JSON list of C-alpha atoms in Angstrom, two decimals:
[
{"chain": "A", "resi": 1, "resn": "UNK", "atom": "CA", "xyz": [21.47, -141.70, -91.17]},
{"chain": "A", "resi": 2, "resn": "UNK", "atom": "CA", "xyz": [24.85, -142.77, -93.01]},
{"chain": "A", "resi": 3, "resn": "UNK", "atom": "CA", "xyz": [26.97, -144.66, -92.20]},
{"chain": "A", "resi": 4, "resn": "UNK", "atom": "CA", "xyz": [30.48, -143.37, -92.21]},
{"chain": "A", "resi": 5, "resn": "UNK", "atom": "CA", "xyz": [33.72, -144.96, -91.19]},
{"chain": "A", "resi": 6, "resn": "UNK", "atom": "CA", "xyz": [35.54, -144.05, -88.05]},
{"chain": "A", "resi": 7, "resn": "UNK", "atom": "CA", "xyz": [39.25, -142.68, -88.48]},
{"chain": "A", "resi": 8, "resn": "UNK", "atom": "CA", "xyz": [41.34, -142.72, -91.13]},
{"chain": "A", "resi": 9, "resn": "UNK", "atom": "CA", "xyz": [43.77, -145.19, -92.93]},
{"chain": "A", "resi": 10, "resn": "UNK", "atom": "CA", "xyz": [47.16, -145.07, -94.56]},
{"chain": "A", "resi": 11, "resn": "UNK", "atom": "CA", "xyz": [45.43, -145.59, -97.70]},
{"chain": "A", "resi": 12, "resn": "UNK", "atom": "CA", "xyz": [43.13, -142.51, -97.63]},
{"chain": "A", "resi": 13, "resn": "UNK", "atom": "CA", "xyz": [44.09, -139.69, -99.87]},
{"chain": "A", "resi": 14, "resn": "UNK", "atom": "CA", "xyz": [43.50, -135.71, -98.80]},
{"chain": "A", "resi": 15, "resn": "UNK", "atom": "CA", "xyz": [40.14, -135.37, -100.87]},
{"chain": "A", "resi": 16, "resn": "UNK", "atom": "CA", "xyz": [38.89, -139.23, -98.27]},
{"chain": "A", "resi": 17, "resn": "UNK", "atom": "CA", "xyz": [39.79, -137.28, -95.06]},
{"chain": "A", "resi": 18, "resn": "UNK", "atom": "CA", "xyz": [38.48, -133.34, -96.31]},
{"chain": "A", "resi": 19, "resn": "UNK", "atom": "CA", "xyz": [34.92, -135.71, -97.22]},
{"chain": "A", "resi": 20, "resn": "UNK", "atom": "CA", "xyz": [34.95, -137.53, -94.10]},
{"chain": "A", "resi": 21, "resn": "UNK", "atom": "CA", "xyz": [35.55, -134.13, -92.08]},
{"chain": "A", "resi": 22, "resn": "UNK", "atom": "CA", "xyz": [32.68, -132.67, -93.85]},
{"chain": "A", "resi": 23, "resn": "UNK", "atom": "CA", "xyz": [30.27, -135.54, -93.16]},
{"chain": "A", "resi": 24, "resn": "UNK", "atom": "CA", "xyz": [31.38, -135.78, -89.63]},
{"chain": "A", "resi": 25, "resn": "UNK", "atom": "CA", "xyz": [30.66, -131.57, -89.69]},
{"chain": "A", "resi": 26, "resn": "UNK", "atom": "CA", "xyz": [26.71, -132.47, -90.70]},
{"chain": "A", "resi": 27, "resn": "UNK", "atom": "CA", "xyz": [26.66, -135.49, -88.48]},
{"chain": "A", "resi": 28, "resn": "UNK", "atom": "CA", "xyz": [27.20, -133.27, -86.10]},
{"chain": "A", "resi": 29, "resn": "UNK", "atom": "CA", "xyz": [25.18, -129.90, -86.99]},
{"chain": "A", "resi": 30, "resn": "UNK", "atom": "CA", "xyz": [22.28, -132.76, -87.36]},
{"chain": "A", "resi": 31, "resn": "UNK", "atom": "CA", "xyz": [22.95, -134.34, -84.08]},
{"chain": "A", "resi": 32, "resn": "UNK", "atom": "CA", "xyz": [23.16, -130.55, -82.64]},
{"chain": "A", "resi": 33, "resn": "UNK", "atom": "CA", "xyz": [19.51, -129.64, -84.10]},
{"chain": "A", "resi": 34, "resn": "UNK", "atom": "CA", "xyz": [18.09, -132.99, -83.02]},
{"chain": "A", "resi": 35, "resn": "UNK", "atom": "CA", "xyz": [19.63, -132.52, -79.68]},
{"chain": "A", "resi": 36, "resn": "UNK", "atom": "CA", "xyz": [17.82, -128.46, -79.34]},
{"chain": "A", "resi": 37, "resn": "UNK", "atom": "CA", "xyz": [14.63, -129.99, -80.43]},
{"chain": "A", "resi": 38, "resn": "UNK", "atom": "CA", "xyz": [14.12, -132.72, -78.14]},
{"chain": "A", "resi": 39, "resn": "UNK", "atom": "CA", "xyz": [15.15, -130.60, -75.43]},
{"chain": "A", "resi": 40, "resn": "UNK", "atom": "CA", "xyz": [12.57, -127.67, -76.50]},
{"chain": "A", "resi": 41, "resn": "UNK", "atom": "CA", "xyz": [10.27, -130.70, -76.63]},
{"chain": "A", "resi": 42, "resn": "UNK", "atom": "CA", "xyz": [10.81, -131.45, -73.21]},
{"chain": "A", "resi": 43, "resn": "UNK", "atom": "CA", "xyz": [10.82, -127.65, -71.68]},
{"chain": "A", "resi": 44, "resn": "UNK", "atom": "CA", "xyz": [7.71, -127.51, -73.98]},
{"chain": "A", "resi": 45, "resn": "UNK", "atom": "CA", "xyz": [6.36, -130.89, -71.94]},
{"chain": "A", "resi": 46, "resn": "UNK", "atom": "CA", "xyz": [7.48, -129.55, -68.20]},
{"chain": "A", "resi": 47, "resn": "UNK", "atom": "CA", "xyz": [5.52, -126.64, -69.50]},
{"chain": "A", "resi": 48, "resn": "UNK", "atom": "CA", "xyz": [2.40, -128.37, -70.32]},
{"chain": "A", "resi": 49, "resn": "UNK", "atom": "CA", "xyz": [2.30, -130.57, -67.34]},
{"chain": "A", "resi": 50, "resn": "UNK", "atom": "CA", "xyz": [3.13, -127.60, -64.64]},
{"chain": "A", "resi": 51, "resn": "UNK", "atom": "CA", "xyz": [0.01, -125.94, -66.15]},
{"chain": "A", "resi": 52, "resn": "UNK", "atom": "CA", "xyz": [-2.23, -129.02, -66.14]},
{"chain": "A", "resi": 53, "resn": "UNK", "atom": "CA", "xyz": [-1.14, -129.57, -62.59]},
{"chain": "A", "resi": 54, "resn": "UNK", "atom": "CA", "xyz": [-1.92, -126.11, -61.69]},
{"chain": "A", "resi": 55, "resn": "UNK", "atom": "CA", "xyz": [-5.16, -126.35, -63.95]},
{"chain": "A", "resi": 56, "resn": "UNK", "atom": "CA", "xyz": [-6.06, -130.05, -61.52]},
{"chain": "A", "resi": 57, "resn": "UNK", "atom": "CA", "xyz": [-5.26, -128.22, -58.20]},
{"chain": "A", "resi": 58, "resn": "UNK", "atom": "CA", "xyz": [-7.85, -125.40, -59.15]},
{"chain": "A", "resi": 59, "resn": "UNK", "atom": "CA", "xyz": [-10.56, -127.63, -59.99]},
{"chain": "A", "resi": 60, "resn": "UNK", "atom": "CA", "xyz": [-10.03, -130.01, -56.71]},
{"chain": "A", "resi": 61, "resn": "UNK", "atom": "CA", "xyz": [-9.84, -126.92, -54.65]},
{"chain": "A", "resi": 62, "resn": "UNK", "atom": "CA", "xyz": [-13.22, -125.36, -56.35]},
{"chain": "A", "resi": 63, "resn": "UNK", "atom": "CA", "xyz": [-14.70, -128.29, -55.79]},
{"chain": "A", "resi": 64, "resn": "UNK", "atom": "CA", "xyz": [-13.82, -128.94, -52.01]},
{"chain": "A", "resi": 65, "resn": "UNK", "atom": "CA", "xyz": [-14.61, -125.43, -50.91]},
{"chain": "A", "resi": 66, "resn": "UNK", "atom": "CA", "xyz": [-18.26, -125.70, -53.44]},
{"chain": "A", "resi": 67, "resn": "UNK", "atom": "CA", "xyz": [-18.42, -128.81, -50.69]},
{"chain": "A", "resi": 68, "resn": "UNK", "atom": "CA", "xyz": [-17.51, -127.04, -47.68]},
{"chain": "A", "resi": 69, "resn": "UNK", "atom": "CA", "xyz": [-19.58, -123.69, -47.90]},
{"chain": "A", "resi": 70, "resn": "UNK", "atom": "CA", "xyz": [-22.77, -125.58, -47.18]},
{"chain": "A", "resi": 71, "resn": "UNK", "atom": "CA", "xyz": [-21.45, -126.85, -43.98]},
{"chain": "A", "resi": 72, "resn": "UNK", "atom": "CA", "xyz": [-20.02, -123.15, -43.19]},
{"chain": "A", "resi": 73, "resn": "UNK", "atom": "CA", "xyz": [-22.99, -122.00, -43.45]},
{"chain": "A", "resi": 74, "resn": "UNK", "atom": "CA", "xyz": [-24.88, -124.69, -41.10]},
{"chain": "A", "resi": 75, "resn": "UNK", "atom": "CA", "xyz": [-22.11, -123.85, -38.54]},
{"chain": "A", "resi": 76, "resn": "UNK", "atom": "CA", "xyz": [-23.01, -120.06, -38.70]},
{"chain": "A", "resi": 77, "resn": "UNK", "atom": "CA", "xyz": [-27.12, -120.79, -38.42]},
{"chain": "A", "resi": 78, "resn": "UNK", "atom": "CA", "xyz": [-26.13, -123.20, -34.97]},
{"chain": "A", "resi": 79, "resn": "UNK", "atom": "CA", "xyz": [-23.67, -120.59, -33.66]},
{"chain": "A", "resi": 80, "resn": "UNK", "atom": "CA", "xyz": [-26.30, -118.06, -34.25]},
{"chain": "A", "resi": 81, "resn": "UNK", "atom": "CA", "xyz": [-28.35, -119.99, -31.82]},
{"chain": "A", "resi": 82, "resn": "UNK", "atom": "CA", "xyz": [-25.89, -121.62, -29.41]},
{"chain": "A", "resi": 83, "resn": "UNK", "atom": "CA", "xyz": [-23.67, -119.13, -29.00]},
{"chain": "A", "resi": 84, "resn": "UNK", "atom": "CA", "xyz": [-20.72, -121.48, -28.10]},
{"chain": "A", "resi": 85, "resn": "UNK", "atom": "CA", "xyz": [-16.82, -120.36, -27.97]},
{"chain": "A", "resi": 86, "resn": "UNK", "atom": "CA", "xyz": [-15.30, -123.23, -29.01]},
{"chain": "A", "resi": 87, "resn": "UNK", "atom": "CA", "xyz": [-17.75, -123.17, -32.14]},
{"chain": "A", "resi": 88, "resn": "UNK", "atom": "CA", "xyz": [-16.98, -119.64, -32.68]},
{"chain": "A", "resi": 89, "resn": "UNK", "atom": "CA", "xyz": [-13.08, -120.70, -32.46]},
{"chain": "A", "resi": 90, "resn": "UNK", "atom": "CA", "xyz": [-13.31, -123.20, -34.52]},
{"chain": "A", "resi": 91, "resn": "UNK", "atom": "CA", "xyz": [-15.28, -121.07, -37.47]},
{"chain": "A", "resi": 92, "resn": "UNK", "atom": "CA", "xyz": [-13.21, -118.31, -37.00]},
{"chain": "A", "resi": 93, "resn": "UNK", "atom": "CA", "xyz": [-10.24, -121.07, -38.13]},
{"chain": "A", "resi": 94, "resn": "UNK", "atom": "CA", "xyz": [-11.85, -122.34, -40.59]},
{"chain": "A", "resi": 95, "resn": "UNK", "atom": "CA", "xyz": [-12.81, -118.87, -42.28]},
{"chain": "A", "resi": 96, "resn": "UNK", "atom": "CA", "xyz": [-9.08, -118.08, -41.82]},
{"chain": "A", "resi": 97, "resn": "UNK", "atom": "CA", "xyz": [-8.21, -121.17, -44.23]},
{"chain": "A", "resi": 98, "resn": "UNK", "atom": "CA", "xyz": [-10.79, -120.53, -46.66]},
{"chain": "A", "resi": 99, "resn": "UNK", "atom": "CA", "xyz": [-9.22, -116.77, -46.56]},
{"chain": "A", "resi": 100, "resn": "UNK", "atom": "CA", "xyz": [-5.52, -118.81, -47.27]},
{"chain": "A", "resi": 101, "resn": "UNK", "atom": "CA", "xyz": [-6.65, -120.69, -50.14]},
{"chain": "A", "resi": 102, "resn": "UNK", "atom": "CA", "xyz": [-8.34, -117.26, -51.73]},
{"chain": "A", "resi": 103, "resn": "UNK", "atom": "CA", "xyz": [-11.53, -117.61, -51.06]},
{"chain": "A", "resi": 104, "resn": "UNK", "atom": "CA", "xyz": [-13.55, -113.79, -49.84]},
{"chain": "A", "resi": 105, "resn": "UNK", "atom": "CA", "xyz": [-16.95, -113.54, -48.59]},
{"chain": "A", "resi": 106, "resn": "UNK", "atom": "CA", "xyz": [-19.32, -111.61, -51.35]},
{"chain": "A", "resi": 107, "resn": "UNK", "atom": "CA", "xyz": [-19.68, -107.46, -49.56]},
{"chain": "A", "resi": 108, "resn": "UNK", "atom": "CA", "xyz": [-23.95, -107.50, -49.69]},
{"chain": "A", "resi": 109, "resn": "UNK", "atom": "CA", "xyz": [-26.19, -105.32, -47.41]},
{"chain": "A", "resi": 110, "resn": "UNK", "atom": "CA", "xyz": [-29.54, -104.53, -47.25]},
{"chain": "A", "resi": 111, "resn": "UNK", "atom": "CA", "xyz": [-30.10, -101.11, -49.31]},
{"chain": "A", "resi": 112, "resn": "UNK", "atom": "CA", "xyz": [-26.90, -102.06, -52.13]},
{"chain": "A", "resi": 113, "resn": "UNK", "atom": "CA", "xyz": [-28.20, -102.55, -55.16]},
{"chain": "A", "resi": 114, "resn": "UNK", "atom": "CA", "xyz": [-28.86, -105.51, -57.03]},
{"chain": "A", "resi": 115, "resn": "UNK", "atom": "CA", "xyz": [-25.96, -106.81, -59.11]},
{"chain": "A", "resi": 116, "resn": "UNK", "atom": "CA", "xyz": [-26.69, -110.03, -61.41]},
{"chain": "A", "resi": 117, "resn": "UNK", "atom": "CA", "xyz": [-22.97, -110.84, -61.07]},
{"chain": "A", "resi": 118, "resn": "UNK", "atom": "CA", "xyz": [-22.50, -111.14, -57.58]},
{"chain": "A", "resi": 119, "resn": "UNK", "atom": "CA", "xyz": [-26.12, -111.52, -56.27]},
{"chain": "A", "resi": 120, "resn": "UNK", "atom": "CA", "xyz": [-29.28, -114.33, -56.93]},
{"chain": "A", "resi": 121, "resn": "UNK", "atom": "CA", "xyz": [-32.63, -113.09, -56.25]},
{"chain": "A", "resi": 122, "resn": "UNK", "atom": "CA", "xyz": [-34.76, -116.14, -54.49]},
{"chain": "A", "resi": 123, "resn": "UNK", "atom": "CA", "xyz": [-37.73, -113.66, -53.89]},
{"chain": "A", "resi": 124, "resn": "UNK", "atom": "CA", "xyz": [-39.16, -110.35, -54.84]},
{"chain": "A", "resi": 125, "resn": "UNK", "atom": "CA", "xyz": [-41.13, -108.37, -52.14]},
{"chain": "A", "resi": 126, "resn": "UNK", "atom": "CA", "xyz": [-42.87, -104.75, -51.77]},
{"chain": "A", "resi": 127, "resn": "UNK", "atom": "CA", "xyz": [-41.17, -102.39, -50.52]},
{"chain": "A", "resi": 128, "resn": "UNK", "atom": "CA", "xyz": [-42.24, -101.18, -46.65]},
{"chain": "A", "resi": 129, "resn": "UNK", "atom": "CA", "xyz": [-45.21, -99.22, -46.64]},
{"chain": "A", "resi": 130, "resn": "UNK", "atom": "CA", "xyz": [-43.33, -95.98, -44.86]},
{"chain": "A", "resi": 131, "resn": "UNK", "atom": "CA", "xyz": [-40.49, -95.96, -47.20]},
{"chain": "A", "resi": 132, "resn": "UNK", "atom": "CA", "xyz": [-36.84, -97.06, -47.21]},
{"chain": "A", "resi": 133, "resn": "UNK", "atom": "CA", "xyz": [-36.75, -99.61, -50.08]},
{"chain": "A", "resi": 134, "resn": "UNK", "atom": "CA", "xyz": [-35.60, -98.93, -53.84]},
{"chain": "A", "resi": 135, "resn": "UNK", "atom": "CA", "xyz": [-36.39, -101.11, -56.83]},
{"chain": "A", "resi": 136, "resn": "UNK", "atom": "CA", "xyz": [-33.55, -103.34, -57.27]},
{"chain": "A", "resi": 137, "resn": "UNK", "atom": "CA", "xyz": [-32.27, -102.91, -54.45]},
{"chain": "A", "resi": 138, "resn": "UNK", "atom": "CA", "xyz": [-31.30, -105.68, -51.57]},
{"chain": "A", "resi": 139, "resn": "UNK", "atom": "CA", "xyz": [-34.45, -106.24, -49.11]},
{"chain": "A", "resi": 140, "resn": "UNK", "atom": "CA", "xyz": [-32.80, -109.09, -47.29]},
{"chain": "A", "resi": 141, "resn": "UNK", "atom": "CA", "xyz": [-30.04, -111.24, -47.68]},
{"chain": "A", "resi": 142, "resn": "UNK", "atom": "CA", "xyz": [-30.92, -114.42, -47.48]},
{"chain": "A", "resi": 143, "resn": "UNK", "atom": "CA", "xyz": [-27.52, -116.69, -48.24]},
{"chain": "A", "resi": 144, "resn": "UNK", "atom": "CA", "xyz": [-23.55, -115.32, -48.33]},
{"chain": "A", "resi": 145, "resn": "UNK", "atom": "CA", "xyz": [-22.20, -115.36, -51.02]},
{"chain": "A", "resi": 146, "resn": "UNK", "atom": "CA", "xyz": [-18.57, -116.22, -52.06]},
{"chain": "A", "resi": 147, "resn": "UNK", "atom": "CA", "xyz": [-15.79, -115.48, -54.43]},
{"chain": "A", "resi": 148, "resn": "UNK", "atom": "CA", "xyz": [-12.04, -116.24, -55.69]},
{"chain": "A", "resi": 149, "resn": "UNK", "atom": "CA", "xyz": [-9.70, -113.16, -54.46]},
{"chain": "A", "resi": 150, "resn": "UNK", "atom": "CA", "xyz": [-9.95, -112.62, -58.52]},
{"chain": "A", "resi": 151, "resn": "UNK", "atom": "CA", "xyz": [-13.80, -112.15, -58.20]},
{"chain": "A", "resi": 152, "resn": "UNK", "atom": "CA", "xyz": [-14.62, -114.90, -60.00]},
{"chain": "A", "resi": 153, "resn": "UNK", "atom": "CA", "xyz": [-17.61, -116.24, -58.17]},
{"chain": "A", "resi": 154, "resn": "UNK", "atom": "CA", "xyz": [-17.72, -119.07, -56.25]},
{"chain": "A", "resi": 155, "resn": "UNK", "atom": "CA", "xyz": [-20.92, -119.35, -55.07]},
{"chain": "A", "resi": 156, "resn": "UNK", "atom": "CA", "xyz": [-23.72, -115.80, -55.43]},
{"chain": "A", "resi": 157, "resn": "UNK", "atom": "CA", "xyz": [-25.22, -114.56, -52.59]},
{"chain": "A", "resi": 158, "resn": "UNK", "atom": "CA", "xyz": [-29.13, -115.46, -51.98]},
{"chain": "A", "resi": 159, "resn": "UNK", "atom": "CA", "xyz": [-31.18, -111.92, -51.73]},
{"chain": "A", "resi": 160, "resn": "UNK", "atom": "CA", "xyz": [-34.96, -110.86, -51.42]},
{"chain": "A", "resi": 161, "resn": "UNK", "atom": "CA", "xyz": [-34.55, -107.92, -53.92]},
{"chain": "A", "resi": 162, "resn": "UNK", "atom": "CA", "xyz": [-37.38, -105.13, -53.59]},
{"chain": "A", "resi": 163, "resn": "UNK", "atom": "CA", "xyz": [-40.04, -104.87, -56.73]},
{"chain": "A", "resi": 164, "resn": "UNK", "atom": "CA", "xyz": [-41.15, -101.59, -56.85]},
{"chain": "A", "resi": 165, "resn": "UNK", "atom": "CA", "xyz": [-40.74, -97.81, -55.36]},
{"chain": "A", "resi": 166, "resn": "UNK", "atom": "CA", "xyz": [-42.59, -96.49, -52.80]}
]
């Protein structure tokens, strides 16, 4: 950048002080576009960092409730057999902040039919021998399965599909 003096002296003609004004004018346009791009720069860099922190949050969050659905589902098999309130209080919390942090149990019944997306068949069995089974279609489920509020799947549910028709 040049260097340009400051103010003007007794000894500076018109033509001195109409230069100096115009260098002063591009100083300043320069100073002006520097000024715009450093701070697009830095809304650009809030920017980035919001959606990497967002991006971080996600992953730790996937990764906790990938953790915790394991141990969900070990509470459910003991309740199953215990039958305890303060077990069935304390699930019935928990599934509420799973619920809070978007997390929805995978809808499977027996009888739906098999969907690749939201399903993973363990087994394959024969359908019973006086009817009421469909190839492809859910025999048993075996596992819950679970999913972002978005449907992306978190975890598929565990089914004994049916191999044949009857």
């Amino acid at each position: 950048m040049a260097k340009t003096k400051i103010g003007y002296s007794a000894q500076d003609t018109p033509n001195d002080k109409l230069t100096g004004q115009a260098t002063y004018k591009e100083e300043t346009e320069d100073l002006k576009n520097r000024l715009a791009r450093a701070l697009a720069d830095y809304q650009n860099l809030v920017k980035r960092l919001e959606r990497e922190q967002g991006e971080i949050y996600l992953r730790a969050t996937r990764n906790f409730v990938e953790d915790l659905l394991p141990v969900f589902d070990d509470l459910e098999r003991a309740q199953v057999h215990l039958q305890d309130q303060g077990l069935g209080m304390g699930m019935e919390h928990l599934q509420r902040v799973l619920d809070s942090h978007g997390v929805a149990e995978i809808t499977a019944k027996t009888g739906d039919e098999f969907d690749s997306g939201i399903h993973e068949a363990i087994d394959s069995v024969s359908p019973p021998a006086g009817g009421g089974g469909s190839k492809n279609t859910l025999a048993q489920i075996l596992s819950k399965g679970y999913k972002w509020k978005d449907g992306k799947v978190i975890r598929p549910a565990k089914v004994q599909v049916y191999k044949g028709e009857n």
